Tab-separated table of N, CA, C and O in Angstrom:
chain	number	residue	atom	x	y	z
A	1	MET	N	-17.891	9.585	-10.359
A	1	MET	CA	-18.463	8.302	-10.736
A	1	MET	C	-18.732	7.496	-9.466
A	1	MET	O	-17.929	7.483	-8.546
A	2	ILE	N	-19.856	6.812	-9.439
A	2	ILE	CA	-20.186	5.900	-8.353
A	2	ILE	C	-20.034	4.486	-8.892
A	2	ILE	O	-20.674	4.105	-9.869
A	3	TYR	N	-19.158	3.715	-8.253
A	3	TYR	CA	-18.869	2.354	-8.681
A	3	TYR	C	-19.702	1.391	-7.850
A	3	TYR	O	-19.575	1.358	-6.633
A	4	LEU	N	-20.571	0.624	-8.486
A	4	LEU	CA	-21.488	-0.243	-7.751
A	4	LEU	C	-21.237	-1.739	-7.962
A	4	LEU	O	-21.940	-2.557	-7.396
A	5	ASP	N	-20.247	-2.113	-8.760
A	5	ASP	CA	-20.010	-3.524	-9.038
A	5	ASP	C	-18.789	-4.033	-8.277
A	5	ASP	O	-17.715	-4.204	-8.824
A	6	ASN	N	-18.971	-4.262	-6.984
A	6	ASN	CA	-17.878	-4.744	-6.148
A	6	ASN	C	-17.869	-6.266	-6.033
A	6	ASN	O	-17.309	-6.816	-5.095
A	7	ASN	N	-18.489	-6.939	-6.983
A	7	ASN	CA	-18.588	-8.389	-6.928
A	7	ASN	C	-17.220	-9.063	-6.973
A	7	ASN	O	-16.927	-9.948	-6.190
A	8	ALA	N	-16.368	-8.665	-7.888
A	8	ALA	CA	-15.079	-9.327	-8.039
A	8	ALA	C	-13.935	-8.514	-7.447
A	8	ALA	O	-12.953	-9.071	-6.989
A	9	THR	N	-14.056	-7.217	-7.457
A	9	THR	CA	-12.983	-6.377	-6.932
A	9	THR	C	-13.535	-5.010	-6.561
A	9	THR	O	-14.568	-4.595	-7.045
A	10	THR	N	-12.837	-4.351	-5.695
A	10	THR	CA	-13.191	-3.012	-5.282
A	10	THR	C	-12.040	-2.087	-5.649
A	10	THR	O	-10.890	-2.428	-5.395
A	11	PRO	N	-12.325	-0.940	-6.239
A	11	PRO	CA	-11.235	-0.027	-6.558
A	11	PRO	C	-10.443	0.341	-5.297
A	11	PRO	O	-11.019	0.526	-4.225
A	12	LEU	N	-9.150	0.442	-5.430
A	12	LEU	CA	-8.279	0.759	-4.315
A	12	LEU	C	-8.318	2.257	-4.036
A	12	LEU	O	-8.119	3.072	-4.931
A	13	ASP	N	-8.580	2.615	-2.805
A	13	ASP	CA	-8.579	4.008	-2.394
A	13	ASP	C	-7.170	4.565	-2.596
A	13	ASP	O	-6.180	3.942	-2.199
A	14	LEU	N	-7.066	5.728	-3.197
A	14	LEU	CA	-5.753	6.305	-3.511
A	14	LEU	C	-4.920	6.588	-2.266
A	14	LEU	O	-3.692	6.503	-2.301
A	15	ARG	N	-5.554	6.881	-1.141
A	15	ARG	CA	-4.807	7.092	0.108
A	15	ARG	C	-4.174	5.788	0.585
A	15	ARG	O	-3.043	5.768	1.068
A	16	VAL	N	-4.910	4.692	0.423
A	16	VAL	CA	-4.369	3.381	0.795
A	16	VAL	C	-3.217	3.017	-0.137
A	16	VAL	O	-2.166	2.551	0.300
A	17	PHE	N	-3.411	3.261	-1.421
A	17	PHE	CA	-2.372	2.973	-2.402
A	17	PHE	C	-1.079	3.731	-2.095
A	17	PHE	O	0.013	3.176	-2.154
A	18	ALA	N	-1.209	5.004	-1.722
A	18	ALA	CA	-0.034	5.817	-1.391
A	18	ALA	C	0.722	5.229	-0.207
A	18	ALA	O	1.961	5.174	-0.208
A	19	GLU	N	0.010	4.764	0.798
A	19	GLU	CA	0.658	4.144	1.961
A	19	GLU	C	1.325	2.822	1.584
A	19	GLU	O	2.421	2.515	2.033
A	20	MET	N	0.642	2.039	0.761
A	20	MET	CA	1.209	0.749	0.342
A	20	MET	C	2.489	0.934	-0.462
A	20	MET	O	3.434	0.166	-0.308
A	21	GLN	N	2.520	1.947	-1.311
A	21	GLN	CA	3.684	2.181	-2.160
A	21	GLN	C	4.946	2.412	-1.346
A	21	GLN	O	6.036	2.030	-1.768
A	22	LYS	N	4.808	3.007	-0.182
A	22	LYS	CA	5.969	3.285	0.667
A	22	LYS	C	6.740	2.005	0.996
A	22	LYS	O	7.957	2.015	1.100
A	23	ASP	N	6.013	0.923	1.180
A	23	ASP	CA	6.646	-0.332	1.580
A	23	ASP	C	6.819	-1.323	0.437
A	23	ASP	O	7.769	-2.105	0.427
A	24	LEU	N	5.935	-1.304	-0.518
A	24	LEU	CA	5.970	-2.321	-1.567
A	24	LEU	C	7.006	-2.062	-2.659
A	24	LEU	O	7.395	-2.983	-3.363
A	25	CYS	N	7.419	-0.851	-2.828
A	25	CYS	CA	8.326	-0.538	-3.934
A	25	CYS	C	9.802	-0.630	-3.557
A	25	CYS	O	10.657	-0.687	-4.440
A	26	ALA	N	10.119	-0.622	-2.303
A	26	ALA	CA	11.519	-0.584	-1.886
A	26	ALA	C	12.259	-1.881	-2.218
A	26	ALA	O	13.162	-1.911	-3.042
A	27	ILE	N	11.889	-2.950	-1.562
A	27	ILE	CA	12.526	-4.255	-1.766
A	27	ILE	C	11.489	-5.350	-1.568
A	27	ILE	O	10.460	-5.115	-0.948
A	28	PRO	N	11.759	-6.548	-2.067
A	28	PRO	CA	10.784	-7.638	-1.856
A	28	PRO	C	10.824	-8.132	-0.406
A	28	PRO	O	11.887	-8.383	0.140
A	29	TYR	N	9.658	-8.229	0.181
A	29	TYR	CA	9.549	-8.682	1.565
A	29	TYR	C	8.793	-10.005	1.619
A	29	TYR	O	7.812	-10.197	0.921
A	30	ASN	N	9.238	-10.883	2.486
A	30	ASN	CA	8.559	-12.144	2.739
A	30	ASN	C	8.549	-12.348	4.252
A	30	ASN	O	9.572	-12.715	4.835
A	31	PRO	N	7.424	-12.129	4.921
A	31	PRO	CA	7.389	-12.224	6.383
A	31	PRO	C	7.636	-13.628	6.922
A	31	PRO	O	7.819	-13.810	8.127
A	32	SER	N	7.689	-14.612	6.055
A	32	SER	CA	7.986	-15.978	6.496
A	32	SER	C	9.482	-16.293	6.406
A	32	SER	O	9.918	-17.346	6.856
A	33	SER	N	10.239	-15.399	5.835
A	33	SER	CA	11.677	-15.610	5.663
A	33	SER	C	12.442	-15.207	6.930
A	33	SER	O	12.041	-14.278	7.635
A	34	VAL	N	13.560	-15.875	7.190
A	34	VAL	CA	14.376	-15.556	8.361
A	34	VAL	C	15.475	-14.546	8.034
A	34	VAL	O	16.259	-14.185	8.898
A	35	THR	N	15.498	-14.077	6.803
A	35	THR	CA	16.502	-13.093	6.407
A	35	THR	C	16.208	-11.743	7.057
A	35	THR	O	15.141	-11.534	7.650
A	36	PHE	N	17.151	-10.808	6.909
A	36	PHE	CA	16.956	-9.453	7.426
A	36	PHE	C	15.659	-8.856	6.891
A	36	PHE	O	14.851	-8.308	7.635
A	37	PHE	N	15.468	-8.962	5.578
A	37	PHE	CA	14.273	-8.392	4.963
A	37	PHE	C	13.011	-9.128	5.400
A	37	PHE	O	11.953	-8.519	5.562
A	38	GLY	N	13.114	-10.418	5.605
A	38	GLY	CA	11.980	-11.191	6.085
A	38	GLY	C	11.563	-10.774	7.485
A	38	GLY	O	10.371	-10.631	7.780
A	39	ARG	N	12.553	-10.568	8.345
A	39	ARG	CA	12.248	-10.123	9.710
A	39	ARG	C	11.647	-8.717	9.700
A	39	ARG	O	10.740	-8.414	10.466
A	40	LYS	N	12.150	-7.870	8.808
A	40	LYS	CA	11.582	-6.519	8.665
A	40	LYS	C	10.124	-6.614	8.209
A	40	LYS	O	9.254	-5.915	8.733
A	41	ALA	N	9.863	-7.491	7.264
A	41	ALA	CA	8.495	-7.678	6.774
A	41	ALA	C	7.590	-8.192	7.888
A	41	ALA	O	6.435	-7.762	8.011
A	42	LYS	N	8.097	-9.112	8.685
A	42	LYS	CA	7.304	-9.658	9.800
A	42	LYS	C	6.956	-8.545	10.789
A	42	LYS	O	5.812	-8.456	11.264
A	43	THR	N	7.914	-7.690	11.085
A	43	THR	CA	7.665	-6.559	11.989
A	43	THR	C	6.606	-5.636	11.404
A	43	THR	O	5.697	-5.171	12.110
A	44	MET	N	6.695	-5.363	10.110
A	44	MET	CA	5.712	-4.507	9.446
A	44	MET	C	4.319	-5.127	9.521
A	44	MET	O	3.324	-4.432	9.752
A	45	LEU	N	4.251	-6.436	9.328
A	45	LEU	CA	2.969	-7.141	9.378
A	45	LEU	C	2.368	-7.072	10.781
A	45	LEU	O	1.172	-6.805	10.952
A	46	ILE	N	3.198	-7.292	11.782
A	46	ILE	CA	2.731	-7.220	13.174
A	46	ILE	C	2.254	-5.811	13.506
A	46	ILE	O	1.210	-5.629	14.144
A	47	ASP	N	3.010	-4.808	13.057
A	47	ASP	CA	2.605	-3.420	13.297
A	47	ASP	C	1.271	-3.107	12.622
A	47	ASP	O	0.408	-2.443	13.195
A	48	ALA	N	1.104	-3.586	11.393
A	48	ALA	CA	-0.156	-3.359	10.676
A	48	ALA	C	-1.316	-4.026	11.411
A	48	ALA	O	-2.399	-3.448	11.544
A	49	LYS	N	-1.073	-5.223	11.912
A	49	LYS	CA	-2.113	-5.950	12.640
A	49	LYS	C	-2.508	-5.191	13.907
A	49	LYS	O	-3.695	-5.089	14.236
A	50	ARG	N	-1.527	-4.660	14.602
A	50	ARG	CA	-1.812	-3.880	15.816
A	50	ARG	C	-2.621	-2.626	15.481
A	50	ARG	O	-3.558	-2.274	16.207
A	51	THR	N	-2.270	-1.967	14.397
A	51	THR	CA	-2.975	-0.755	13.993
A	51	THR	C	-4.433	-1.068	13.662
A	51	THR	O	-5.350	-0.376	14.114
A	52	ILE	N	-4.644	-2.113	12.883
A	52	ILE	CA	-6.002	-2.504	12.491
A	52	ILE	C	-6.802	-2.946	13.712
A	52	ILE	O	-7.963	-2.570	13.886
A	53	ALA	N	-6.180	-3.725	14.583
A	53	ALA	CA	-6.858	-4.200	15.796
A	53	ALA	C	-7.269	-3.025	16.680
A	53	ALA	O	-8.377	-3.006	17.214
A	54	SER	N	-6.393	-2.059	16.826
A	54	SER	CA	-6.706	-0.881	17.632
A	54	SER	C	-7.891	-0.126	17.041
A	54	SER	O	-8.801	0.281	17.765
A	55	TYR	N	-7.870	0.050	15.733
A	55	TYR	CA	-8.959	0.746	15.052
A	55	TYR	C	-10.295	0.018	15.243
A	55	TYR	O	-11.325	0.633	15.458
A	56	LEU	N	-10.252	-1.325	15.166
A	56	LEU	CA	-11.474	-2.132	15.291
A	56	LEU	C	-11.844	-2.439	16.745
A	56	LEU	O	-12.859	-3.077	17.012
A	57	ARG	N	-10.964	-2.029	17.665
A	57	ARG	CA	-11.154	-2.285	19.099
A	57	ARG	C	-11.232	-3.781	19.405
A	57	ARG	O	-12.122	-4.236	20.129
A	58	VAL	N	-10.304	-4.524	18.807
A	58	VAL	CA	-10.150	-5.956	19.080
A	58	VAL	C	-8.683	-6.215	19.405
A	58	VAL	O	-7.837	-5.333	19.262
A	59	LEU	N	-8.385	-7.421	19.821
A	59	LEU	CA	-6.991	-7.799	20.091
A	59	LEU	C	-6.343	-8.301	18.807
A	59	LEU	O	-7.015	-8.934	17.979
A	60	PRO	N	-5.045	-8.039	18.625
A	60	PRO	CA	-4.382	-8.478	17.393
A	60	PRO	C	-4.532	-9.971	17.101
A	60	PRO	O	-4.692	-10.358	15.943
A	61	HIS	N	-4.529	-10.804	18.139
A	61	HIS	CA	-4.651	-12.250	17.884
A	61	HIS	C	-6.062	-12.653	17.426
A	61	HIS	O	-6.281	-13.781	16.996
A	62	GLU	N	-7.003	-11.718	17.486
A	62	GLU	CA	-8.356	-11.989	17.002
A	62	GLU	C	-8.505	-11.704	15.508
A	62	GLU	O	-9.551	-11.981	14.933
A	63	LEU	N	-7.481	-11.176	14.882
A	63	LEU	CA	-7.499	-10.870	13.453
A	63	LEU	C	-6.794	-11.964	12.672
A	63	LEU	O	-5.756	-12.464	13.092
A	64	TYR	N	-7.352	-12.291	11.538
A	64	TYR	CA	-6.732	-13.248	10.631
A	64	TYR	C	-6.669	-12.615	9.254
A	64	TYR	O	-7.676	-12.146	8.742
A	65	PHE	N	-5.504	-12.604	8.676
A	65	PHE	CA	-5.348	-12.103	7.311
A	65	PHE	C	-5.463	-13.281	6.360
A	65	PHE	O	-4.865	-14.335	6.588
A	66	THR	N	-6.229	-13.113	5.318
A	66	THR	CA	-6.367	-14.159	4.308
A	66	THR	C	-5.968	-13.596	2.951
A	66	THR	O	-5.798	-12.388	2.791
A	67	SER	N	-5.851	-14.492	1.997
A	67	SER	CA	-5.461	-14.059	0.654
A	67	SER	C	-6.621	-13.427	-0.111
A	67	SER	O	-6.409	-12.813	-1.140
A	68	GLY	N	-7.828	-13.585	0.387
A	68	GLY	CA	-8.980	-13.001	-0.294
A	68	GLY	C	-10.285	-13.572	0.216
A	68	GLY	O	-10.331	-14.331	1.185
A	69	ALA	N	-11.359	-13.231	-0.480
A	69	ALA	CA	-12.706	-13.606	-0.057
A	69	ALA	C	-12.937	-15.109	-0.076
A	69	ALA	O	-13.599	-15.651	0.809
A	70	THR	N	-12.385	-15.809	-1.061
A	70	THR	CA	-12.617	-17.252	-1.146
A	70	THR	C	-12.054	-17.956	0.082
A	70	THR	O	-12.724	-18.788	0.709
A	71	GLU	N	-10.843	-17.629	0.468
A	71	GLU	CA	-10.237	-18.237	1.658
A	71	GLU	C	-10.997	-17.845	2.918
A	71	GLU	O	-11.255	-18.686	3.788
A	72	ALA	N	-11.385	-16.591	3.025
A	72	ALA	CA	-12.134	-16.129	4.191
A	72	ALA	C	-13.482	-16.840	4.297
A	72	ALA	O	-13.888	-17.261	5.378
A	73	ASN	N	-14.174	-16.981	3.168
A	73	ASN	CA	-15.454	-17.700	3.164
A	73	ASN	C	-15.273	-19.150	3.581
A	73	ASN	O	-16.100	-19.713	4.303
A	74	TYR	N	-14.197	-19.774	3.133
A	74	TYR	CA	-13.929	-21.162	3.501
A	74	TYR	C	-13.753	-21.275	5.009
A	74	TYR	O	-14.363	-22.129	5.653
A	75	TRP	N	-12.921	-20.437	5.586
A	75	TRP	CA	-12.693	-20.472	7.037
A	75	TRP	C	-13.993	-20.284	7.799
A	75	TRP	O	-14.283	-21.008	8.747
A	76	LEU	N	-14.771	-19.291	7.379
A	76	LEU	CA	-16.028	-18.987	8.055
A	76	LEU	C	-17.011	-20.143	7.937
A	76	LEU	O	-17.599	-20.575	8.930
A	77	SER	N	-17.178	-20.670	6.744
A	77	SER	CA	-18.111	-21.781	6.521
A	77	SER	C	-17.714	-23.005	7.327
A	77	SER	O	-18.537	-23.623	8.004
A	78	LYS	N	-16.447	-23.344	7.266
A	78	LYS	CA	-15.950	-24.538	7.968
A	78	LYS	C	-16.101	-24.376	9.481
A	78	LYS	O	-16.591	-25.271	10.169
A	79	GLY	N	-15.701	-23.226	9.999
A	79	GLY	CA	-15.801	-22.985	11.443
A	79	GLY	C	-17.234	-23.005	11.935
A	79	GLY	O	-17.546	-23.585	12.971
A	80	PHE	N	-18.119	-22.387	11.180
A	80	PHE	CA	-19.535	-22.368	11.546
A	80	PHE	C	-20.115	-23.768	11.523
A	80	PHE	O	-20.775	-24.203	12.453
A	81	PHE	N	-19.855	-24.498	10.456
A	81	PHE	CA	-20.446	-25.818	10.268
A	81	PHE	C	-19.973	-26.797	11.333
A	81	PHE	O	-20.752	-27.590	11.848
A	82	GLU	N	-18.697	-26.765	11.665
A	82	GLU	CA	-18.150	-27.729	12.629
A	82	GLU	C	-18.754	-27.578	14.018
A	82	GLU	O	-18.739	-28.503	14.802
A	83	LYS	N	-19.288	-26.411	14.338
A	83	LYS	CA	-19.886	-26.184	15.654
A	83	LYS	C	-21.375	-26.547	15.710
A	83	LYS	O	-21.982	-26.526	16.766
A	84	ARG	N	-21.949	-26.893	14.589
A	84	ARG	CA	-23.371	-27.197	14.504
A	84	ARG	C	-23.650	-28.634	14.929
A	84	ARG	O	-22.915	-29.550	14.580
A	85	LYS	N	-24.751	-28.833	15.651
A	85	LYS	CA	-25.191	-30.180	15.977
A	85	LYS	C	-25.898	-30.792	14.790
A	85	LYS	O	-25.649	-31.925	14.420
A	86	LYS	N	-26.825	-30.018	14.220
A	86	LYS	CA	-27.515	-30.479	13.018
A	86	LYS	C	-26.669	-30.085	11.819
A	86	LYS	O	-26.136	-28.991	11.765
A	87	LYS	N	-26.565	-30.964	10.874
A	87	LYS	CA	-25.703	-30.736	9.712
A	87	LYS	C	-26.508	-30.274	8.500
A	87	LYS	O	-26.223	-30.635	7.375
A	88	ILE	N	-27.533	-29.468	8.771
A	88	ILE	CA	-28.390	-28.940	7.702
A	88	ILE	C	-28.068	-27.462	7.516
A	88	ILE	O	-28.028	-26.699	8.481
A	89	ILE	N	-27.846	-27.080	6.294
A	89	ILE	CA	-27.580	-25.687	5.956
A	89	ILE	C	-28.676	-25.219	5.006
A	89	ILE	O	-28.960	-25.865	4.004
A	90	ILE	N	-29.306	-24.096	5.343
A	90	ILE	CA	-30.315	-23.499	4.476
A	90	ILE	C	-29.668	-22.304	3.796
A	90	ILE	O	-29.127	-21.424	4.466
A	91	THR	N	-29.704	-22.308	2.498
A	91	THR	CA	-29.087	-21.225	1.734
A	91	THR	C	-29.918	-20.948	0.494
A	91	THR	O	-31.004	-21.498	0.345
A	92	SER	N	-29.404	-20.128	-0.370
A	92	SER	CA	-30.118	-19.836	-1.612
A	92	SER	C	-29.488	-20.610	-2.761
A	92	SER	O	-28.368	-21.114	-2.655
A	93	MET	N	-30.207	-20.649	-3.854
A	93	MET	CA	-29.722	-21.353	-5.038
A	93	MET	C	-28.526	-20.637	-5.662
A	93	MET	O	-27.826	-21.215	-6.481
A	94	ILE	N	-28.298	-19.406	-5.280
A	94	ILE	CA	-27.208	-18.640	-5.883
A	94	ILE	C	-26.044	-18.413	-4.913
A	94	ILE	O	-25.224	-17.525	-5.120
A	95	GLU	N	-25.945	-19.239	-3.866
A	95	GLU	CA	-24.838	-19.100	-2.914
A	95	GLU	C	-23.510	-19.246	-3.639
A	95	GLU	O	-23.371	-20.050	-4.553
A	96	HIS	N	-22.532	-18.487	-3.216
A	96	HIS	CA	-21.212	-18.511	-3.858
A	96	HIS	C	-20.536	-19.862	-3.605
A	96	HIS	O	-20.609	-20.411	-2.504
A	97	PRO	N	-19.853	-20.401	-4.612
A	97	PRO	CA	-19.168	-21.686	-4.449
A	97	PRO	C	-18.156	-21.705	-3.301
A	97	PRO	O	-17.930	-22.750	-2.698
A	98	SER	N	-17.570	-20.563	-2.975
A	98	SER	CA	-16.590	-20.543	-1.885
A	98	SER	C	-17.246	-20.734	-0.520
A	98	SER	O	-16.561	-20.991	0.464
A	99	VAL	N	-18.547	-20.641	-0.468
A	99	VAL	CA	-19.296	-20.960	0.751
A	99	VAL	C	-19.855	-22.375	0.639
A	99	VAL	O	-19.739	-23.185	1.549
A	100	ARG	N	-20.431	-22.681	-0.496
A	100	ARG	CA	-21.091	-23.968	-0.706
A	100	ARG	C	-20.117	-25.156	-0.694
A	100	ARG	O	-20.363	-26.167	-0.039
A	101	ARG	N	-19.027	-25.061	-1.416
A	101	ARG	CA	-18.117	-26.210	-1.572
A	101	ARG	C	-17.509	-26.715	-0.265
A	101	ARG	O	-17.460	-27.920	-0.041
A	102	PRO	N	-17.031	-25.832	0.620
A	102	PRO	CA	-16.516	-26.353	1.892
A	102	PRO	C	-17.578	-27.091	2.691
A	102	PRO	O	-17.306	-28.125	3.297
A	103	LEU	N	-18.799	-26.557	2.672
A	103	LEU	CA	-19.881	-27.210	3.410
A	103	LEU	C	-20.213	-28.571	2.808
A	103	LEU	O	-20.425	-29.543	3.533
A	104	GLU	N	-20.244	-28.638	1.482
A	104	GLU	CA	-20.495	-29.923	0.820
A	104	GLU	C	-19.395	-30.924	1.152
A	104	GLU	O	-19.671	-32.101	1.431
A	105	SER	N	-18.152	-30.476	1.147
A	105	SER	CA	-17.031	-31.388	1.421
A	105	SER	C	-17.041	-31.894	2.864
A	105	SER	O	-16.488	-32.941	3.155
A	106	LEU	N	-17.694	-31.156	3.757
A	106	LEU	CA	-17.800	-31.569	5.153
A	106	LEU	C	-19.040	-32.417	5.418
A	106	LEU	O	-19.290	-32.825	6.537
A	107	GLY	N	-19.831	-32.665	4.378
A	107	GLY	CA	-21.001	-33.528	4.518
A	107	GLY	C	-22.285	-32.810	4.894
A	107	GLY	O	-23.219	-33.432	5.391
A	108	ALA	N	-22.357	-31.530	4.654
A	108	ALA	CA	-23.564	-30.779	4.983
A	108	ALA	C	-24.713	-31.188	4.068
A	108	ALA	O	-24.523	-31.449	2.889
A	109	HIS	N	-25.893	-31.224	4.648
A	109	HIS	CA	-27.109	-31.379	3.852
A	109	HIS	C	-27.570	-29.953	3.543
A	109	HIS	O	-27.974	-29.214	4.444
A	110	ILE	N	-27.490	-29.563	2.293
A	110	ILE	CA	-27.796	-28.194	1.911
A	110	ILE	C	-29.176	-28.116	1.276
A	110	ILE	O	-29.467	-28.832	0.321
A	111	HIS	N	-30.011	-27.265	1.858
A	111	HIS	CA	-31.337	-27.031	1.296
A	111	HIS	C	-31.300	-25.682	0.590
A	111	HIS	O	-30.999	-24.655	1.197
A	112	ASN	N	-31.596	-25.675	-0.700
A	112	ASN	CA	-31.568	-24.463	-1.514
A	112	ASN	C	-32.938	-23.817	-1.590
A	112	ASN	O	-33.886	-24.430	-2.062
A	113	LEU	N	-33.024	-22.598	-1.157
A	113	LEU	CA	-34.272	-21.840	-1.277
A	113	LEU	C	-34.310	-21.150	-2.632
A	113	LEU	O	-33.283	-20.693	-3.127
A	114	PRO	N	-35.488	-21.077	-3.228
A	114	PRO	CA	-35.595	-20.405	-4.521
A	114	PRO	C	-35.392	-18.895	-4.386
A	114	PRO	O	-35.598	-18.315	-3.330
A	115	ILE	N	-35.002	-18.310	-5.492
A	115	ILE	CA	-34.788	-16.867	-5.572
A	115	ILE	C	-35.947	-16.247	-6.352
A	115	ILE	O	-36.382	-16.784	-7.366
A	116	GLN	N	-36.410	-15.111	-5.875
A	116	GLN	CA	-37.493	-14.398	-6.556
A	116	GLN	C	-36.929	-13.532	-7.684
A	116	GLN	O	-35.724	-13.397	-7.817
A	117	GLU	N	-37.813	-12.974	-8.480
A	117	GLU	CA	-37.400	-12.161	-9.624
A	117	GLU	C	-36.492	-11.000	-9.240
A	117	GLU	O	-35.619	-10.607	-10.002
A	118	ASP	N	-36.680	-10.449	-8.040
A	118	ASP	CA	-35.862	-9.307	-7.626
A	118	ASP	C	-34.525	-9.734	-7.010
A	118	ASP	O	-33.750	-8.906	-6.548
A	119	GLY	N	-34.246	-11.046	-6.994
A	119	GLY	CA	-32.980	-11.554	-6.475
A	119	GLY	C	-32.986	-11.885	-5.003
A	119	GLY	O	-31.987	-12.359	-4.467
A	120	SER	N	-34.110	-11.670	-4.330
A	120	SER	CA	-34.192	-11.978	-2.901
A	120	SER	C	-34.645	-13.422	-2.692
A	120	SER	O	-35.241	-14.043	-3.568
A	121	VAL	N	-34.361	-13.922	-1.502
A	121	VAL	CA	-34.776	-15.275	-1.133
A	121	VAL	C	-36.272	-15.278	-0.867
A	121	VAL	O	-36.815	-14.337	-0.289
A	122	SER	N	-36.915	-16.330	-1.263
A	122	SER	CA	-38.344	-16.474	-1.029
A	122	SER	C	-38.581	-16.755	0.453
A	122	SER	O	-38.287	-17.849	0.940
A	123	THR	N	-39.129	-15.775	1.160
A	123	THR	CA	-39.387	-15.964	2.584
A	123	THR	C	-40.516	-16.966	2.823
A	123	THR	O	-40.522	-17.659	3.836
A	124	SER	N	-41.431	-17.060	1.890
A	124	SER	CA	-42.503	-18.050	2.059
A	124	SER	C	-41.939	-19.460	1.918
A	124	SER	O	-42.357	-20.375	2.631
A	125	ALA	N	-40.963	-19.653	1.029
A	125	ALA	CA	-40.322	-20.967	0.895
A	125	ALA	C	-39.532	-21.298	2.160
A	125	ALA	O	-39.523	-22.447	2.612
A	126	LEU	N	-38.889	-20.299	2.742
A	126	LEU	CA	-38.161	-20.511	3.998
A	126	LEU	C	-39.125	-20.898	5.111
A	126	LEU	O	-38.897	-21.870	5.830
A	127	ALA	N	-40.213	-20.164	5.242
A	127	ALA	CA	-41.208	-20.464	6.279
A	127	ALA	C	-41.770	-21.867	6.098
A	127	ALA	O	-41.912	-22.623	7.062
A	128	SER	N	-42.068	-22.227	4.868
A	128	SER	CA	-42.597	-23.555	4.576
A	128	SER	C	-41.586	-24.639	4.947
A	128	SER	O	-41.938	-25.649	5.560
A	129	TYR	N	-40.332	-24.444	4.594
A	129	TYR	CA	-39.288	-25.428	4.908
A	129	TYR	C	-39.139	-25.576	6.419
A	129	TYR	O	-39.076	-26.693	6.940
A	130	LEU	N	-39.095	-24.454	7.137
A	130	LEU	CA	-38.923	-24.499	8.589
A	130	LEU	C	-40.104	-25.170	9.269
A	130	LEU	O	-39.951	-25.933	10.209
A	131	GLN	N	-41.304	-24.903	8.763
A	131	GLN	CA	-42.505	-25.507	9.337
A	131	GLN	C	-42.511	-27.026	9.108
A	131	GLN	O	-42.849	-27.796	9.997
A	132	THR	N	-42.104	-27.443	7.933
A	132	THR	CA	-42.084	-28.866	7.591
A	132	THR	C	-40.967	-29.623	8.294
A	132	THR	O	-41.094	-30.801	8.607
A	133	ASN	N	-39.847	-28.952	8.554
A	133	ASN	CA	-38.648	-29.629	9.083
A	133	ASN	C	-38.262	-29.105	10.472
A	133	ASN	O	-37.085	-29.058	10.797
A	134	SER	N	-39.220	-28.776	11.293
A	134	SER	CA	-38.923	-28.191	12.600
A	134	SER	C	-38.656	-29.229	13.697
A	134	SER	O	-38.513	-28.886	14.838
A	135	HIS	N	-38.557	-30.482	13.341
A	135	HIS	CA	-38.318	-31.521	14.348
A	135	HIS	C	-36.911	-31.598	14.764
A	135	HIS	O	-35.922	-31.353	14.630
């Protein structure tokens, strides 16, 4: 079977699940706790971060773990927007709320481009907007 609906969730690869089970089934871990188990969890988290960083060829401090896509989108939107001189964001009418809401809360002026029947952004509407607002 080919699964094509990854909008809300992606099936967990069985190899990943097998590795996770080794650590998740033993005892409850909280990497923020100062207990023995908390310190063990913190070590496991640091080791996982190092492994992922090595695989991606980045430094561990360049990785951020989030609780999911909504939190990650918020961080990305907020970080991007705060570095902008102009506070105008061009997006589509179907942008996900986890991207749109942080920008709105920061005072962004959001211009919504229409979507065509095939779900793509209207490039002619984008060109028209850029031509009209290029000052």
